[in-house]
Structures are given as C-alpha cells and as structure tokens.
PDB file of C-alpha atoms in Angstrom:
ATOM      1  CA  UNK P   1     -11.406  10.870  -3.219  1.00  0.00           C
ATOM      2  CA  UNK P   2     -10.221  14.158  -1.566  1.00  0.00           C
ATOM      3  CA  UNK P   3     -13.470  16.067  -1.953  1.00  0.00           C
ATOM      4  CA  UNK P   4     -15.345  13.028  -0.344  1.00  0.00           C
ATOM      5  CA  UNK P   5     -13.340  12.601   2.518  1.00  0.00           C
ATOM      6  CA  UNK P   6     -13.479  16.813   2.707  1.00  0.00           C
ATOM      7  CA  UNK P   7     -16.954  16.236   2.948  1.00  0.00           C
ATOM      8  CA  UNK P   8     -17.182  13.866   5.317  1.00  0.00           C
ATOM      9  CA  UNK P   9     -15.184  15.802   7.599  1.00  0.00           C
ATOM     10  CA  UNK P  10     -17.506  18.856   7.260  1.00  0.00           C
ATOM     11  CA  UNK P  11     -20.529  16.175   7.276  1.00  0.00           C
ATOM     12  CA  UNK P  12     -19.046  15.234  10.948  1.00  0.00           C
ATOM     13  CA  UNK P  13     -18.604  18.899  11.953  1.00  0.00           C
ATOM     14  CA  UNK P  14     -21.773  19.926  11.676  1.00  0.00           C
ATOM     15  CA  UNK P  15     -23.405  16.804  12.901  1.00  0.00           C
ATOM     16  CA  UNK P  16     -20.751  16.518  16.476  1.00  0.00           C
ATOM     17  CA  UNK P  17     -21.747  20.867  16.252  1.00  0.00           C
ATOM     18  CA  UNK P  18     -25.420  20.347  15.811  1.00  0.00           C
ATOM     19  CA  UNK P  19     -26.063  17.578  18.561  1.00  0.00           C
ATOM     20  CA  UNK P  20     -24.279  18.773  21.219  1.00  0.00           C
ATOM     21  CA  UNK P  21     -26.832  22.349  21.592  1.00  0.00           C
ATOM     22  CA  UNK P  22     -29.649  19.764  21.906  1.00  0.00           C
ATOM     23  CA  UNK P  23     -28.034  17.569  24.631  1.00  0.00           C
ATOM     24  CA  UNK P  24     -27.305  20.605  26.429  1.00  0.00           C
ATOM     25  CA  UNK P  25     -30.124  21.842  26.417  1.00  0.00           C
ATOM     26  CA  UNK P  26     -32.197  18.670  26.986  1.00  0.00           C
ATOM     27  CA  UNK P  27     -29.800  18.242  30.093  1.00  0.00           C
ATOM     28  CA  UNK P  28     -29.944  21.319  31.840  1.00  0.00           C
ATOM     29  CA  UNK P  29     -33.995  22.023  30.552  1.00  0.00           C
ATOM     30  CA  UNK P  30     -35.679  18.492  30.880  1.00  0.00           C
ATOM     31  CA  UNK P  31     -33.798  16.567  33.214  1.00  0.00           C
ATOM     32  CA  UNK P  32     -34.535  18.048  36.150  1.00  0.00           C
ATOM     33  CA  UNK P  33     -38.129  19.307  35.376  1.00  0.00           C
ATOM     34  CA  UNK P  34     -39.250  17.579  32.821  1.00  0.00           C
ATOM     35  CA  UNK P  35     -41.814  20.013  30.833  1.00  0.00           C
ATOM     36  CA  UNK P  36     -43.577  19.257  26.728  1.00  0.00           C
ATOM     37  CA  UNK P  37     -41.927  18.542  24.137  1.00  0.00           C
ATOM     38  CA  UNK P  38     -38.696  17.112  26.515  1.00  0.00           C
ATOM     39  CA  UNK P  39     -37.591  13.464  26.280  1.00  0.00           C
ATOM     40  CA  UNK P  40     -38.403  11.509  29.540  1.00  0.00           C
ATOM     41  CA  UNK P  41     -35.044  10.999  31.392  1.00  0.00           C
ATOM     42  CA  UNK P  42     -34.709   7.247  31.105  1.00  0.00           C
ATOM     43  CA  UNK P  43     -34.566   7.915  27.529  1.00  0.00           C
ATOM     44  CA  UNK P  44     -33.157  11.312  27.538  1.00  0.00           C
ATOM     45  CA  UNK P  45     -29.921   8.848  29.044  1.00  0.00           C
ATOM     46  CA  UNK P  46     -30.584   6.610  26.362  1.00  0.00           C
ATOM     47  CA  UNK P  47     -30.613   8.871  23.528  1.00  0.00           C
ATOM     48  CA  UNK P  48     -27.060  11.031  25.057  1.00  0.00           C
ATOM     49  CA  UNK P  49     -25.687   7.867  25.566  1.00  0.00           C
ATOM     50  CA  UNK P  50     -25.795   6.908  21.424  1.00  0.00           C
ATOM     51  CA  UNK P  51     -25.408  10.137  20.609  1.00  0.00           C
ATOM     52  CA  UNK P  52     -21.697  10.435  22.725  1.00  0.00           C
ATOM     53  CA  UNK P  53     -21.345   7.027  21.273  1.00  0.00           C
ATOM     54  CA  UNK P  54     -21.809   8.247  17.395  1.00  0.00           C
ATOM     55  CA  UNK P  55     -20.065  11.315  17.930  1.00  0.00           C
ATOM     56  CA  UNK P  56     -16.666   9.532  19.426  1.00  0.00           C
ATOM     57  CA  UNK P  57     -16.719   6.784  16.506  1.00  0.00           C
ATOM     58  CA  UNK P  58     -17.441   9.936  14.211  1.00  0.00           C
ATOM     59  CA  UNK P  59     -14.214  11.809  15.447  1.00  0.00           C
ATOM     60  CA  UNK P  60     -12.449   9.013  15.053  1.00  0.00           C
ATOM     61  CA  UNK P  61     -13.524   8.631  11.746  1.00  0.00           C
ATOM     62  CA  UNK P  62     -12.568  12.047  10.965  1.00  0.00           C
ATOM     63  CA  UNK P  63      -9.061  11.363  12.618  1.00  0.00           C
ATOM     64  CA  UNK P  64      -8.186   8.691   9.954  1.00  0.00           C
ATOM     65  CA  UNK P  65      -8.938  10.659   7.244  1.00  0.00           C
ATOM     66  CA  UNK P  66      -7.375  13.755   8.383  1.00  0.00           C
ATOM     67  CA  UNK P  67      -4.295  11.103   8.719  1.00  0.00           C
ATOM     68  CA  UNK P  68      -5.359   9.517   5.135  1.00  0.00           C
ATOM     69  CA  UNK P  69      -5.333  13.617   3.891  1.00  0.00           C
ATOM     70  CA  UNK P  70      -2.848  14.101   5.196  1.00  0.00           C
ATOM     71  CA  UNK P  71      -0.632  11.076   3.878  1.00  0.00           C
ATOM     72  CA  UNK P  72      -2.043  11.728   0.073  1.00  0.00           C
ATOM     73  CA  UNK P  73      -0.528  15.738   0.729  1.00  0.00           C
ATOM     74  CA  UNK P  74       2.932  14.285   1.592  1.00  0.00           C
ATOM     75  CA  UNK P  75       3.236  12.199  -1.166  1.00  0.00           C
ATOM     76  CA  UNK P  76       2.033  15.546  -3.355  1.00  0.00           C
ATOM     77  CA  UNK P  77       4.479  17.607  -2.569  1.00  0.00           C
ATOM     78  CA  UNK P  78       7.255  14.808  -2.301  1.00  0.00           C
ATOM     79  CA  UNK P  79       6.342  14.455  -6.177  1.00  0.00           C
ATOM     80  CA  UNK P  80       6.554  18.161  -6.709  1.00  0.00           C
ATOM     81  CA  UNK P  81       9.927  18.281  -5.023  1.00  0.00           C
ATOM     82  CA  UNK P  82      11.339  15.550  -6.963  1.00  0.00           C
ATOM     83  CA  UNK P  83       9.926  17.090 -10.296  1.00  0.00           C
ATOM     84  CA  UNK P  84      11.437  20.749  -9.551  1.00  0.00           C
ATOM     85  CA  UNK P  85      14.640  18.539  -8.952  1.00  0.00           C
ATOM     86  CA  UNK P  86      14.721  16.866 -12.069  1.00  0.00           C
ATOM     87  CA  UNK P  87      13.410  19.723 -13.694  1.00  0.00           C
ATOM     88  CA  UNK P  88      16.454  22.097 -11.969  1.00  0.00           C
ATOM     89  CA  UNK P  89      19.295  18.655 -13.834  1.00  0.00           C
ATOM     90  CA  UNK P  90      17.746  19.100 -16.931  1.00  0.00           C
ATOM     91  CA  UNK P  91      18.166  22.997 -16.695  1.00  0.00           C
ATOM     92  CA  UNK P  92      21.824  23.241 -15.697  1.00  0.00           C
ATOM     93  CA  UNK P  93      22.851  20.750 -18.384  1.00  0.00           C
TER      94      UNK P  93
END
C-alpha cells in the first residue's frame, strides 16, 4: 500500500512537472502567433483549461495521501515506542 501511494505521488510529479513546460510554451509561442505544429487558441484554452483542471484534482490527490502516509507513519512509530516501552518493563524486572 505504501509503495503504491509512493508511486502515485511520483506518477503526479512528473505528470503536474511535465505539462506545465508545454502550456508555457504553447502560451507564450502559439497564442499570440499562431505558427505549425501549435494548437489553435480556442482549443489551446480548451486543452489549459483540463489540463489546470487535472493537475488541481491531481494535487489534491497527492495531498490525501501524503495525509494517508503520513497517518500510517504515526501509527509506526507509536507502535515502536510502545514496544521499546514494554521492552525497557521487561528489562528492569
């Protein structure tokens, strides 16, 4: 479960890292003068717009399981505490 959600985060990374360069450079390249191989601007607006969308659902989704990560570490090291505890009582009896 760990490694998947890992993955996923890096999975989002790169795919929020990797789309941004290309609306940049769709924005500041195409829009105003549009030349080959550019989107047309009615759907270069289209295409940012679901991209912005996916990315923002996408760092949310990374947000919950950095949270969920996060939560399952707690809970590992509460265990570890409470087992050097118990492990310290049985010693010093």
């Amino acid at each position: 479960m760990i490694a998947l959600l890992v993955l996923l985060l890096i999975a989002i990374v790169v795919w929020v890292l990797g789309s941004l360069p290309w609306l940049v450079t769709n924005y500041f390249l195409c829009v105003p003068e549009p030349i080959i191989g550019c989107a047309r601007p009615s759907d270069f607006i289209d295409i940012a717009r679901t991209i912005v969308v996916g990315n923002v659902a996408l760092m949310v989704l990374a947000g919950v399981a950095i949270a969920y990560l996060n939560r399952l570490h707690q809970r590992l090291r509460r265990r570890q505490q409470l087992a050097a505890q118990q492990q310290q009582l049985e010693s010093s009896d």
